[in-house]
Each structure stands twice: as structure tokens, then as C-alpha cells.
mmCIF file of N, CA and C in Angstrom:
data_model
loop_
_atom_site.group_PDB
_atom_site.id
_atom_site.type_symbol
_atom_site.label_atom_id
_atom_site.label_comp_id
_atom_site.label_asym_id
_atom_site.label_seq_id
_atom_site.Cartn_x
_atom_site.Cartn_y
_atom_site.Cartn_z
ATOM 1 N N UNK A 252 108.938 104.850 85.580
ATOM 2 C CA UNK A 252 109.957 104.630 84.585
ATOM 3 C C UNK A 252 110.836 105.882 84.493
ATOM 4 N N UNK A 253 112.092 105.680 84.207
ATOM 5 C CA UNK A 253 113.065 106.768 84.166
ATOM 6 C C UNK A 253 113.028 107.463 82.805
ATOM 7 N N UNK A 254 112.979 108.795 82.846
ATOM 8 C CA UNK A 254 112.993 109.511 81.572
ATOM 9 C C UNK A 254 114.454 109.808 81.173
ATOM 10 N N UNK A 255 114.606 110.410 80.002
ATOM 11 C CA UNK A 255 115.951 110.649 79.460
ATOM 12 C C UNK A 255 116.759 111.599 80.343
ATOM 13 N N UNK A 256 116.113 112.605 80.898
ATOM 14 C CA UNK A 256 116.825 113.576 81.733
ATOM 15 C C UNK A 256 117.389 112.905 82.984
ATOM 16 N N UNK A 257 116.581 112.084 83.636
ATOM 17 C CA UNK A 257 117.043 111.369 84.828
ATOM 18 C C UNK A 257 118.167 110.399 84.484
ATOM 19 N N UNK A 258 118.053 109.764 83.334
ATOM 20 C CA UNK A 258 119.096 108.826 82.903
ATOM 21 C C UNK A 258 120.417 109.559 82.669
ATOM 22 N N UNK A 259 120.347 110.725 82.028
ATOM 23 C CA UNK A 259 121.572 111.514 81.798
ATOM 24 C C UNK A 259 122.201 111.955 83.114
ATOM 25 N N UNK A 260 121.359 112.388 84.052
ATOM 26 C CA UNK A 260 121.866 112.808 85.361
ATOM 27 C C UNK A 260 122.528 111.644 86.094
ATOM 28 N N UNK A 261 121.927 110.482 86.012
ATOM 29 C CA UNK A 261 122.490 109.301 86.664
ATOM 30 C C UNK A 261 123.837 108.929 86.038
ATOM 31 N N UNK A 262 123.926 108.994 84.713
ATOM 32 C CA UNK A 262 125.190 108.706 84.028
ATOM 33 C C UNK A 262 126.259 109.739 84.365
ATOM 34 N N UNK A 263 125.874 110.996 84.422
ATOM 35 C CA UNK A 263 126.830 112.053 84.780
ATOM 36 C C UNK A 263 127.334 111.858 86.201
ATOM 37 N N UNK A 264 126.442 111.488 87.088
ATOM 38 C CA UNK A 264 126.828 111.233 88.471
ATOM 39 C C UNK A 264 127.791 110.037 88.570
ATOM 40 N N UNK A 265 127.501 108.990 87.820
ATOM 41 C CA UNK A 265 128.376 107.812 87.809
ATOM 42 C C UNK A 265 129.741 108.144 87.217
ATOM 43 N N UNK A 266 129.768 108.951 86.153
ATOM 44 C CA UNK A 266 131.035 109.374 85.556
ATOM 45 C C UNK A 266 131.855 110.209 86.534
ATOM 46 N N UNK A 267 131.186 111.112 87.250
ATOM 47 C CA UNK A 267 131.890 111.953 88.226
ATOM 48 C C UNK A 267 132.476 111.099 89.345
ATOM 49 N N UNK A 268 131.726 110.127 89.812
ATOM 50 C CA UNK A 268 132.209 109.231 90.866
ATOM 51 C C UNK A 268 133.386 108.395 90.374
ATOM 52 N N UNK A 269 133.287 107.872 89.177
ATOM 53 C CA UNK A 269 134.389 107.083 88.608
ATOM 54 C C UNK A 269 135.649 107.926 88.457
ATOM 55 N N UNK A 270 135.485 109.174 88.049
ATOM 56 C CA UNK A 270 136.619 110.085 87.904
ATOM 57 C C UNK A 270 137.274 110.354 89.251
ATOM 58 N N UNK A 271 136.465 110.576 90.280
ATOM 59 C CA UNK A 271 137.010 110.803 91.624
ATOM 60 C C UNK A 271 137.741 109.563 92.128
ATOM 61 N N UNK A 272 137.206 108.379 91.864
ATOM 62 C CA UNK A 272 137.844 107.137 92.305
ATOM 63 C C UNK A 272 139.188 106.953 91.615
ATOM 64 N N UNK A 273 139.237 107.218 90.317
ATOM 65 C CA UNK A 273 140.510 107.109 89.591
ATOM 66 C C UNK A 273 141.514 108.119 90.123
ATOM 67 N N UNK A 274 141.072 109.313 90.402
ATOM 68 C CA UNK A 274 141.956 110.349 90.945
ATOM 69 C C UNK A 274 142.474 109.975 92.314
ATOM 70 N N UNK A 275 141.642 109.368 93.148
ATOM 71 C CA UNK A 275 142.069 108.935 94.476
ATOM 72 C C UNK A 275 143.080 107.819 94.407
ATOM 73 N N UNK A 276 142.971 106.979 93.408
ATOM 74 C CA UNK A 276 143.916 105.880 93.263
ATOM 75 C C UNK A 276 145.254 106.323 92.722
ATOM 76 N N UNK A 277 145.312 107.483 92.074
ATOM 77 C CA UNK A 277 146.570 107.947 91.490
ATOM 78 C C UNK A 277 147.414 108.762 92.453
ATOM 79 N N UNK A 278 146.875 109.104 93.620
ATOM 80 C CA UNK A 278 147.674 109.823 94.608
ATOM 81 C C UNK A 278 148.522 108.822 95.357
ATOM 82 N N UNK A 279 149.654 108.472 94.809
ATOM 83 C CA UNK A 279 150.523 107.464 95.409
ATOM 84 C C UNK A 279 151.878 108.071 95.721
ATOM 85 N N UNK A 280 152.127 108.299 96.993
ATOM 86 C CA UNK A 280 153.437 108.851 97.346
ATOM 87 C C UNK A 280 154.501 107.756 97.373
ATOM 88 N N UNK A 281 154.808 107.201 96.219
ATOM 89 C CA UNK A 281 155.788 106.129 96.115
ATOM 90 C C UNK A 281 157.136 106.450 96.715
ATOM 91 N N UNK A 282 157.677 107.652 96.458
ATOM 92 C CA UNK A 282 158.971 107.976 97.061
ATOM 93 C C UNK A 282 158.949 107.936 98.593
ATOM 94 N N UNK A 283 157.797 108.232 99.187
ATOM 95 C CA UNK A 283 157.692 108.190 100.648
ATOM 96 C C UNK A 283 157.916 106.759 101.141
ATOM 97 N N UNK A 284 157.384 105.779 100.430
ATOM 98 C CA UNK A 284 157.563 104.385 100.823
ATOM 99 C C UNK A 284 159.036 103.995 100.729
ATOM 100 N N UNK A 285 159.699 104.425 99.658
ATOM 101 C CA UNK A 285 161.123 104.119 99.528
ATOM 102 C C UNK A 285 161.941 104.806 100.627
ATOM 103 N N UNK A 286 161.560 106.036 100.993
ATOM 104 C CA UNK A 286 162.259 106.731 102.081
ATOM 105 C C UNK A 286 162.028 106.045 103.423
ATOM 106 N N UNK A 287 160.808 105.549 103.646
ATOM 107 C CA UNK A 287 160.551 104.781 104.868
ATOM 108 C C UNK A 287 161.422 103.527 104.903
ATOM 109 N N UNK A 288 161.575 102.865 103.768
ATOM 110 C CA UNK A 288 162.431 101.677 103.697
ATOM 111 C C UNK A 288 163.884 102.009 103.961
ATOM 112 N N UNK A 289 164.343 103.126 103.414
ATOM 113 C CA UNK A 289 165.715 103.559 103.660
ATOM 114 C C UNK A 289 165.913 103.883 105.142
ATOM 115 N N UNK A 290 164.938 104.562 105.742
ATOM 116 C CA UNK A 290 165.014 104.880 107.168
ATOM 117 C C UNK A 290 165.045 103.601 108.003
ATOM 118 N N UNK A 291 164.218 102.632 107.639
ATOM 119 C CA UNK A 291 164.182 101.357 108.367
ATOM 120 C C UNK A 291 165.536 100.657 108.278
ATOM 121 N N UNK A 292 166.119 100.641 107.095
ATOM 122 C CA UNK A 292 167.409 99.991 106.891
ATOM 123 C C UNK A 292 168.500 100.687 107.704
ATOM 124 N N UNK A 293 168.564 101.997 107.602
ATOM 125 C CA UNK A 293 169.615 102.743 108.305
ATOM 126 C C UNK A 293 169.449 102.632 109.818
ATOM 127 N N UNK A 294 168.227 102.811 110.321
ATOM 128 C CA UNK A 294 168.011 102.736 111.767
ATOM 129 C C UNK A 294 168.336 101.353 112.321
ATOM 130 N N UNK A 295 167.962 100.312 111.607
ATOM 131 C CA UNK A 295 168.262 98.957 112.063
ATOM 132 C C UNK A 295 169.766 98.710 112.074
ATOM 133 N N UNK A 296 170.451 99.131 111.027
ATOM 134 C CA UNK A 296 171.906 98.939 110.963
ATOM 135 C C UNK A 296 172.606 99.741 112.051
ATOM 136 N N UNK A 297 172.227 100.986 112.247
ATOM 137 C CA UNK A 297 172.857 101.822 113.275
ATOM 138 C C UNK A 297 172.620 101.228 114.660
ATOM 139 N N UNK A 298 171.399 100.820 114.919
ATOM 140 C CA UNK A 298 171.100 100.196 116.213
ATOM 141 C C UNK A 298 171.958 98.956 116.414
ATOM 142 N N UNK A 299 171.991 98.102 115.416
ATOM 143 C CA UNK A 299 172.726 96.845 115.557
ATOM 144 C C UNK A 299 174.222 97.027 115.709
ATOM 145 N N UNK A 300 174.774 98.009 115.031
ATOM 146 C CA UNK A 300 176.217 98.207 115.103
ATOM 147 C C UNK A 300 176.642 98.995 116.342
ATOM 148 N N UNK A 301 175.723 99.698 116.967
ATOM 149 C CA UNK A 301 176.079 100.520 118.124
ATOM 150 C C UNK A 301 175.579 99.983 119.456
ATOM 151 N N UNK A 302 174.838 98.881 119.440
ATOM 152 C CA UNK A 302 174.293 98.382 120.702
ATOM 153 C C UNK A 302 175.384 97.761 121.565
ATOM 154 N N UNK A 303 175.109 97.741 122.817
ATOM 155 C CA UNK A 303 175.956 97.028 123.761
ATOM 156 C C UNK A 303 175.109 95.915 124.339
ATOM 157 N N UNK A 304 175.718 94.847 124.793
ATOM 158 C CA UNK A 304 174.926 93.724 125.304
ATOM 159 C C UNK A 304 173.945 94.101 126.407
ATOM 160 N N UNK A 305 174.244 95.138 127.160
ATOM 161 C CA UNK A 305 173.355 95.520 128.263
ATOM 162 C C UNK A 305 172.353 96.605 127.873
ATOM 163 N N UNK A 306 172.195 96.880 126.574
ATOM 164 C CA UNK A 306 171.287 97.958 126.150
ATOM 165 C C UNK A 306 169.834 97.610 126.440
ATOM 166 N N UNK A 307 169.033 98.653 126.466
ATOM 167 C CA UNK A 307 167.609 98.482 126.741
ATOM 168 C C UNK A 307 166.922 97.788 125.568
ATOM 169 N N UNK A 308 165.993 96.924 125.869
ATOM 170 C CA UNK A 308 165.235 96.260 124.811
ATOM 171 C C UNK A 308 164.102 97.130 124.288
ATOM 172 N N UNK A 309 163.862 98.298 124.887
ATOM 173 C CA UNK A 309 162.812 99.192 124.418
ATOM 174 C C UNK A 309 163.245 99.958 123.178
ATOM 175 N N UNK A 310 164.549 100.077 122.939
ATOM 176 C CA UNK A 310 165.048 100.843 121.793
ATOM 177 C C UNK A 310 164.544 100.264 120.464
ATOM 178 N N UNK A 311 164.539 98.943 120.243
ATOM 179 C CA UNK A 311 164.033 98.433 118.959
ATOM 180 C C UNK A 311 162.578 98.786 118.680
ATOM 181 N N UNK A 312 161.794 99.021 119.719
ATOM 182 C CA UNK A 312 160.399 99.398 119.512
ATOM 183 C C UNK A 312 160.326 100.768 118.843
ATOM 184 N N UNK A 313 161.197 101.686 119.228
ATOM 185 C CA UNK A 313 161.234 103.011 118.615
ATOM 186 C C UNK A 313 161.625 102.895 117.143
ATOM 187 N N UNK A 314 162.469 101.923 116.826
ATOM 188 C CA UNK A 314 162.904 101.743 115.450
ATOM 189 C C UNK A 314 161.786 101.218 114.553
ATOM 190 N N UNK A 315 160.680 100.832 115.139
ATOM 191 C CA UNK A 315 159.546 100.341 114.349
ATOM 192 C C UNK A 315 158.699 101.464 113.755
ATOM 193 N N UNK A 316 159.018 102.708 114.045
ATOM 194 C CA UNK A 316 158.213 103.826 113.533
ATOM 195 C C UNK A 316 158.092 103.791 112.009
ATOM 196 N N UNK A 317 159.185 103.579 111.239
ATOM 197 C CA UNK A 317 158.993 103.482 109.780
ATOM 198 C C UNK A 317 158.086 102.313 109.390
ATOM 199 N N UNK A 318 158.191 101.209 110.121
ATOM 200 C CA UNK A 318 157.357 100.048 109.809
ATOM 201 C C UNK A 318 155.884 100.349 110.090
ATOM 202 N N UNK A 319 155.605 101.056 111.178
ATOM 203 C CA UNK A 319 154.227 101.466 111.452
ATOM 204 C C UNK A 319 153.725 102.399 110.360
ATOM 205 N N UNK A 320 154.606 103.258 109.867
ATOM 206 C CA UNK A 320 154.245 104.125 108.740
ATOM 207 C C UNK A 320 153.854 103.322 107.516
ATOM 208 N N UNK A 321 154.573 102.234 107.262
ATOM 209 C CA UNK A 321 154.249 101.363 106.134
ATOM 210 C C UNK A 321 152.886 100.706 106.326
ATOM 211 N N UNK A 322 152.612 100.235 107.520
ATOM 212 C CA UNK A 322 151.322 99.596 107.800
ATOM 213 C C UNK A 322 150.184 100.596 107.603
ATOM 214 N N UNK A 323 150.365 101.807 108.099
ATOM 215 C CA UNK A 323 149.333 102.841 107.934
ATOM 216 C C UNK A 323 149.166 103.189 106.455
ATOM 217 N N UNK A 324 150.282 103.318 105.748
ATOM 218 C CA UNK A 324 150.226 103.635 104.318
ATOM 219 C C UNK A 324 149.432 102.576 103.550
ATOM 220 N N UNK A 325 149.739 101.304 103.784
ATOM 221 C CA UNK A 325 149.061 100.244 103.034
ATOM 222 C C UNK A 325 147.596 100.105 103.431
ATOM 223 N N UNK A 326 147.266 100.435 104.670
ATOM 224 C CA UNK A 326 145.878 100.293 105.126
ATOM 225 C C UNK A 326 144.989 101.426 104.647
ATOM 226 N N UNK A 327 145.586 102.540 104.247
ATOM 227 C CA UNK A 327 144.775 103.704 103.885
ATOM 228 C C UNK A 327 144.705 103.956 102.391
ATOM 229 N N UNK A 328 145.152 103.033 101.567
ATOM 230 C CA UNK A 328 145.057 103.221 100.109
ATOM 231 C C UNK A 328 143.597 103.147 99.715
ATOM 232 N N UNK A 329 143.059 104.203 99.076
ATOM 233 C CA UNK A 329 141.638 104.225 98.746
ATOM 234 C C UNK A 329 141.256 103.269 97.617
ATOM 235 N N UNK A 330 142.116 103.108 96.646
ATOM 236 C CA UNK A 330 141.823 102.255 95.502
ATOM 237 C C UNK A 330 143.069 101.411 95.240
ATOM 238 N N UNK A 331 142.887 100.118 95.161
ATOM 239 C CA UNK A 331 144.017 99.214 94.943
ATOM 240 C C UNK A 331 143.756 98.301 93.764
ATOM 241 N N UNK A 332 144.823 97.887 93.143
ATOM 242 C CA UNK A 332 144.688 96.875 92.096
ATOM 243 C C UNK A 332 144.250 95.565 92.759
ATOM 244 N N UNK A 333 143.688 94.703 91.957
ATOM 245 C CA UNK A 333 143.178 93.437 92.465
ATOM 246 C C UNK A 333 144.270 92.660 93.202
ATOM 247 N N UNK A 334 143.962 92.140 94.353
ATOM 248 C CA UNK A 334 144.819 91.306 95.206
ATOM 249 C C UNK A 334 145.950 92.071 95.884
ATOM 250 N N UNK A 335 146.055 93.380 95.697
ATOM 251 C CA UNK A 335 147.147 94.102 96.348
ATOM 252 C C UNK A 335 146.957 94.202 97.854
ATOM 253 N N UNK A 336 145.732 94.256 98.338
ATOM 254 C CA UNK A 336 145.519 94.300 99.786
ATOM 255 C C UNK A 336 146.097 93.034 100.421
ATOM 256 N N UNK A 337 145.908 91.892 99.790
ATOM 257 C CA UNK A 337 146.482 90.637 100.294
ATOM 258 C C UNK A 337 148.004 90.672 100.213
ATOM 259 N N UNK A 338 148.536 91.165 99.098
ATOM 260 C CA UNK A 338 149.986 91.271 98.962
ATOM 261 C C UNK A 338 150.566 92.219 100.004
ATOM 262 N N UNK A 339 149.890 93.327 100.270
ATOM 263 C CA UNK A 339 150.363 94.254 101.295
ATOM 264 C C UNK A 339 150.391 93.573 102.659
ATOM 265 N N UNK A 340 149.340 92.842 102.984
ATOM 266 C CA UNK A 340 149.287 92.158 104.281
ATOM 267 C C UNK A 340 150.402 91.123 104.405
ATOM 268 N N UNK A 341 150.612 90.343 103.357
ATOM 269 C CA UNK A 341 151.677 89.336 103.397
ATOM 270 C C UNK A 341 153.060 89.983 103.465
ATOM 271 N N UNK A 342 153.252 91.067 102.739
ATOM 272 C CA UNK A 342 154.544 91.744 102.723
ATOM 273 C C UNK A 342 154.861 92.355 104.085
ATOM 274 N N UNK A 343 153.891 93.027 104.695
ATOM 275 C CA UNK A 343 154.157 93.626 105.999
ATOM 276 C C UNK A 343 154.340 92.564 107.077
ATOM 277 N N UNK A 344 153.642 91.442 106.969
ATOM 278 C CA UNK A 344 153.838 90.341 107.914
ATOM 279 C C UNK A 344 155.235 89.752 107.773
ATOM 280 N N UNK A 345 155.668 89.553 106.538
ATOM 281 C CA UNK A 345 157.028 89.044 106.313
ATOM 282 C C UNK A 345 158.064 90.050 106.816
ATOM 283 N N UNK A 346 157.811 91.339 106.598
ATOM 284 C CA UNK A 346 158.721 92.369 107.095
ATOM 285 C C UNK A 346 158.812 92.368 108.612
ATOM 286 N N UNK A 347 157.677 92.200 109.276
ATOM 287 C CA UNK A 347 157.677 92.135 110.742
ATOM 288 C C UNK A 347 158.463 90.923 111.229
ATOM 289 N N UNK A 348 158.305 89.798 110.543
ATOM 290 C CA UNK A 348 159.050 88.591 110.923
ATOM 291 C C UNK A 348 160.556 88.788 110.723
ATOM 292 N N UNK A 349 160.946 89.380 109.597
ATOM 293 C CA UNK A 349 162.371 89.640 109.344
ATOM 294 C C UNK A 349 162.952 90.589 110.382
ATOM 295 N N UNK A 350 162.229 91.643 110.694
ATOM 296 C CA UNK A 350 162.706 92.600 111.675
ATOM 297 C C UNK A 350 162.839 91.949 113.052
ATOM 298 N N UNK A 351 161.827 91.187 113.456
ATOM 299 C CA UNK A 351 161.858 90.523 114.751
ATOM 300 C C UNK A 351 163.031 89.553 114.841
ATOM 301 N N UNK A 352 163.214 88.767 113.809
ATOM 302 C CA UNK A 352 164.329 87.819 113.776
ATOM 303 C C UNK A 352 165.673 88.541 113.824
ATOM 304 N N UNK A 353 165.824 89.573 113.014
ATOM 305 C CA UNK A 353 167.082 90.319 112.970
ATOM 306 C C UNK A 353 167.416 90.943 114.317
ATOM 307 N N UNK A 354 166.462 91.632 114.906
ATOM 308 C CA UNK A 354 166.726 92.348 116.155
ATOM 309 C C UNK A 354 166.858 91.384 117.336
ATOM 310 N N UNK A 355 166.005 90.386 117.416
ATOM 311 C CA UNK A 355 166.051 89.480 118.553
ATOM 312 C C UNK A 355 167.343 88.661 118.572
ATOM 313 N N UNK A 356 167.634 88.000 117.461
ATOM 314 C CA UNK A 356 168.861 87.201 117.412
ATOM 315 C C UNK A 356 170.103 88.085 117.435
ATOM 316 N N UNK A 357 170.037 89.218 116.739
ATOM 317 C CA UNK A 357 171.185 90.117 116.701
ATOM 318 C C UNK A 357 171.526 90.684 118.062
ATOM 319 N N UNK A 358 170.509 91.075 118.818
ATOM 320 C CA UNK A 358 170.756 91.619 120.150
ATOM 321 C C UNK A 358 171.307 90.548 121.084
ATOM 322 N N UNK A 359 170.784 89.334 120.975
ATOM 323 C CA UNK A 359 171.207 88.265 121.875
ATOM 324 C C UNK A 359 172.570 87.675 121.509
ATOM 325 N N UNK A 360 172.856 87.512 120.213
ATOM 326 C CA UNK A 360 174.052 86.762 119.825
ATOM 327 C C UNK A 360 175.071 87.542 118.987
ATOM 328 N N UNK A 361 174.656 88.591 118.300
ATOM 329 C CA UNK A 361 175.540 89.269 117.351
ATOM 330 C C UNK A 361 175.678 90.766 117.637
ATOM 331 N N UNK A 362 175.839 91.113 118.876
ATOM 332 C CA UNK A 362 175.925 92.509 119.272
ATOM 333 C C UNK A 362 177.093 93.208 118.569
ATOM 334 N N UNK A 363 176.770 94.193 117.740
ATOM 335 C CA UNK A 363 177.783 94.982 117.046
ATOM 336 C C UNK A 363 178.481 94.280 115.900
ATOM 337 N N UNK A 364 177.981 93.153 115.442
ATOM 338 C CA UNK A 364 178.619 92.367 114.372
ATOM 339 C C UNK A 364 178.079 92.786 113.002
ATOM 340 N N UNK A 365 178.911 93.431 112.177
ATOM 341 C CA UNK A 365 178.428 93.921 110.872
ATOM 342 C C UNK A 365 177.958 92.815 109.931
ATOM 343 N N UNK A 366 178.543 91.629 110.031
ATOM 344 C CA UNK A 366 178.127 90.532 109.139
ATOM 345 C C UNK A 366 176.700 90.063 109.422
ATOM 346 N N UNK A 367 176.185 90.354 110.576
ATOM 347 C CA UNK A 367 174.792 90.046 110.877
ATOM 348 C C UNK A 367 173.881 91.246 110.587
ATOM 349 N N UNK A 368 174.292 92.423 111.069
ATOM 350 C CA UNK A 368 173.409 93.576 111.060
ATOM 351 C C UNK A 368 173.242 94.230 109.699
ATOM 352 N N UNK A 369 174.255 94.288 108.896
ATOM 353 C CA UNK A 369 174.110 94.939 107.590
ATOM 354 C C UNK A 369 173.174 94.162 106.658
ATOM 355 N N UNK A 370 173.380 92.843 106.464
ATOM 356 C CA UNK A 370 172.395 92.112 105.633
ATOM 357 C C UNK A 370 170.998 92.094 106.264
ATOM 358 N N UNK A 371 170.946 91.990 107.606
ATOM 359 C CA UNK A 371 169.650 92.000 108.283
ATOM 360 C C UNK A 371 168.923 93.316 108.082
ATOM 361 N N UNK A 372 169.654 94.421 108.133
ATOM 362 C CA UNK A 372 169.046 95.742 107.935
ATOM 363 C C UNK A 372 168.529 95.893 106.510
ATOM 364 N N UNK A 373 169.292 95.394 105.547
ATOM 365 C CA UNK A 373 168.850 95.455 104.143
ATOM 366 C C UNK A 373 167.573 94.627 103.966
ATOM 367 N N UNK A 374 167.527 93.446 104.569
ATOM 368 C CA UNK A 374 166.319 92.613 104.475
ATOM 369 C C UNK A 374 165.118 93.303 105.123
ATOM 370 N N UNK A 375 165.338 94.078 106.182
ATOM 371 C CA UNK A 375 164.242 94.810 106.824
ATOM 372 C C UNK A 375 163.675 95.885 105.899
ATOM 373 N N UNK A 376 164.447 96.365 104.952
ATOM 374 C CA UNK A 376 163.975 97.374 104.018
ATOM 375 C C UNK A 376 163.298 96.806 102.787
ATOM 376 N N UNK A 377 163.423 95.503 102.563
ATOM 377 C CA UNK A 377 162.855 94.872 101.362
ATOM 378 C C UNK A 377 161.337 95.025 101.262
ATOM 379 N N UNK A 378 160.552 94.850 102.340
ATOM 380 C CA UNK A 378 159.093 95.012 102.197
ATOM 381 C C UNK A 378 158.695 96.392 101.685
ATOM 382 N N UNK A 379 159.425 97.417 102.078
ATOM 383 C CA UNK A 379 159.134 98.773 101.610
ATOM 384 C C UNK A 379 159.364 98.863 100.097
ATOM 385 N N UNK A 380 160.450 98.261 99.640
ATOM 386 C CA UNK A 380 160.753 98.283 98.208
ATOM 387 C C UNK A 380 159.693 97.514 97.420
ATOM 388 N N UNK A 381 159.255 96.378 97.945
ATOM 389 C CA UNK A 381 158.230 95.571 97.260
ATOM 390 C C UNK A 381 156.939 96.377 97.109
ATOM 391 N N UNK A 382 156.515 97.017 98.182
ATOM 392 C CA UNK A 382 155.276 97.801 98.128
ATOM 393 C C UNK A 382 155.447 99.019 97.231
ATOM 394 N N UNK A 383 156.614 99.643 97.264
ATOM 395 C CA UNK A 383 156.878 100.775 96.371
ATOM 396 C C UNK A 383 156.811 100.370 94.910
ATOM 397 N N UNK A 384 157.374 99.207 94.584
ATOM 398 C CA UNK A 384 157.335 98.705 93.202
ATOM 399 C C UNK A 384 155.901 98.371 92.803
ATOM 400 N N UNK A 385 155.151 97.736 93.696
ATOM 401 C CA UNK A 385 153.747 97.422 93.393
ATOM 402 C C UNK A 385 152.953 98.696 93.127
ATOM 403 N N UNK A 386 153.180 99.731 93.945
ATOM 404 C CA UNK A 386 152.457 100.983 93.748
ATOM 405 C C UNK A 386 152.848 101.661 92.443
ATOM 406 N N UNK A 387 154.117 101.641 92.112
ATOM 407 C CA UNK A 387 154.553 102.258 90.839
ATOM 408 C C UNK A 387 153.957 101.517 89.655
ATOM 409 N N UNK A 388 153.956 100.194 89.742
ATOM 410 C CA UNK A 388 153.409 99.392 88.644
ATOM 411 C C UNK A 388 151.915 99.628 88.491
ATOM 412 N N UNK A 389 151.205 99.735 89.614
ATOM 413 C CA UNK A 389 149.766 99.972 89.572
ATOM 414 C C UNK A 389 149.467 101.376 89.055
ATOM 415 N N UNK A 390 150.268 102.361 89.470
ATOM 416 C CA UNK A 390 150.034 103.747 89.034
ATOM 417 C C UNK A 390 150.236 103.867 87.523
ATOM 418 N N UNK A 391 151.125 103.056 86.950
ATOM 419 C CA UNK A 391 151.374 103.122 85.523
ATOM 420 C C UNK A 391 150.402 102.315 84.689
ATOM 421 N N UNK A 392 149.550 101.528 85.346
ATOM 422 C CA UNK A 392 148.601 100.687 84.649
ATOM 423 C C UNK A 392 147.281 101.422 84.500
ATOM 424 N N UNK A 393 146.906 101.810 83.276
ATOM 425 C CA UNK A 393 145.624 102.480 83.109
ATOM 426 C C UNK A 393 144.470 101.520 83.361
ATOM 427 N N UNK A 394 143.499 101.997 84.109
ATOM 428 C CA UNK A 394 142.311 101.184 84.366
ATOM 429 C C UNK A 394 142.568 100.026 85.296
ATOM 430 N N UNK A 395 143.436 100.209 86.298
ATOM 431 C CA UNK A 395 143.705 99.147 87.260
ATOM 432 C C UNK A 395 142.404 98.798 87.963
ATOM 433 N N UNK A 396 142.182 97.520 88.151
ATOM 434 C CA UNK A 396 140.923 97.057 88.747
ATOM 435 C C UNK A 396 140.967 97.230 90.238
ATOM 436 N N UNK A 397 140.038 97.994 90.844
ATOM 437 C CA UNK A 397 140.014 98.150 92.295
ATOM 438 C C UNK A 397 139.519 96.900 92.972
#
């Protein structure tokens, strides 16, 4: 049977662990996510407005660096509010689909056309904004459920 001293030690250990978990969940570089979204938007727009029909198809892969940063960011969050992992997965999947659609159709049919590339570039930045808003909302919520 556990005596009072062991019980106090166990409670202190649990409190210390809970404190560390809360601290790990509050380290949210929200501005970094917004900057990644801005970079994604600008790079997509610049690529689309400056491409030539004979350009290399490898260039859009380099433009995915901010998107890979978003995927890594969402996968490495130590503590998340309930259902945010699912929301992150759906958001990044939708972002990948938007980017693929924008770049593939834009390169094939709308080379250098601002009416295609500017709205498409803005849509490519939307997943970053969604995740940034979710993180800000979670950071402001005391006792968010992991």
C-alpha cells in the first residue's frame, strides 16, 4: 500500500509533467506559419507570372518548400487541441490539391496570365492562414484538450 510520502511524490511528479506538457503546447510560432503562407503566395504568383511555355516543370517542385515547412510544422506539434491533427491533415491535403491544380493548369493553359495566377496564388496561401488561426485560437484557450 502507498504511504503519504509516496503519494505526494507521485502527485508532484504528475504536476511537473502536466506543467511541461502545457509549456510544450504554448510554444507556437504562429507568425512563422503566416510567413510561410506569404512566401507560398508570392512564390506561386511570381512563378506563374514569369513562366514561359517552355519552362522546366521542375521549378514548381522548388516552390513547394514553404508547403513542406507547413507539413513539418503540423506534424511536430507536441500538444494539440482535440481534432486539430485531423484538421491539419485535411487542410494540408486541400492546400496540396489547390497548389497542384493552380500550377498544373496554369502552366499548361494560363502561362503568365494574372487573372489565373494571382487568385490561384492567394488560394495556395489559405491553408497556412487556416492553420495559423487554429494555432492562435488554441494558444489563447486555457486548458486546451490534447
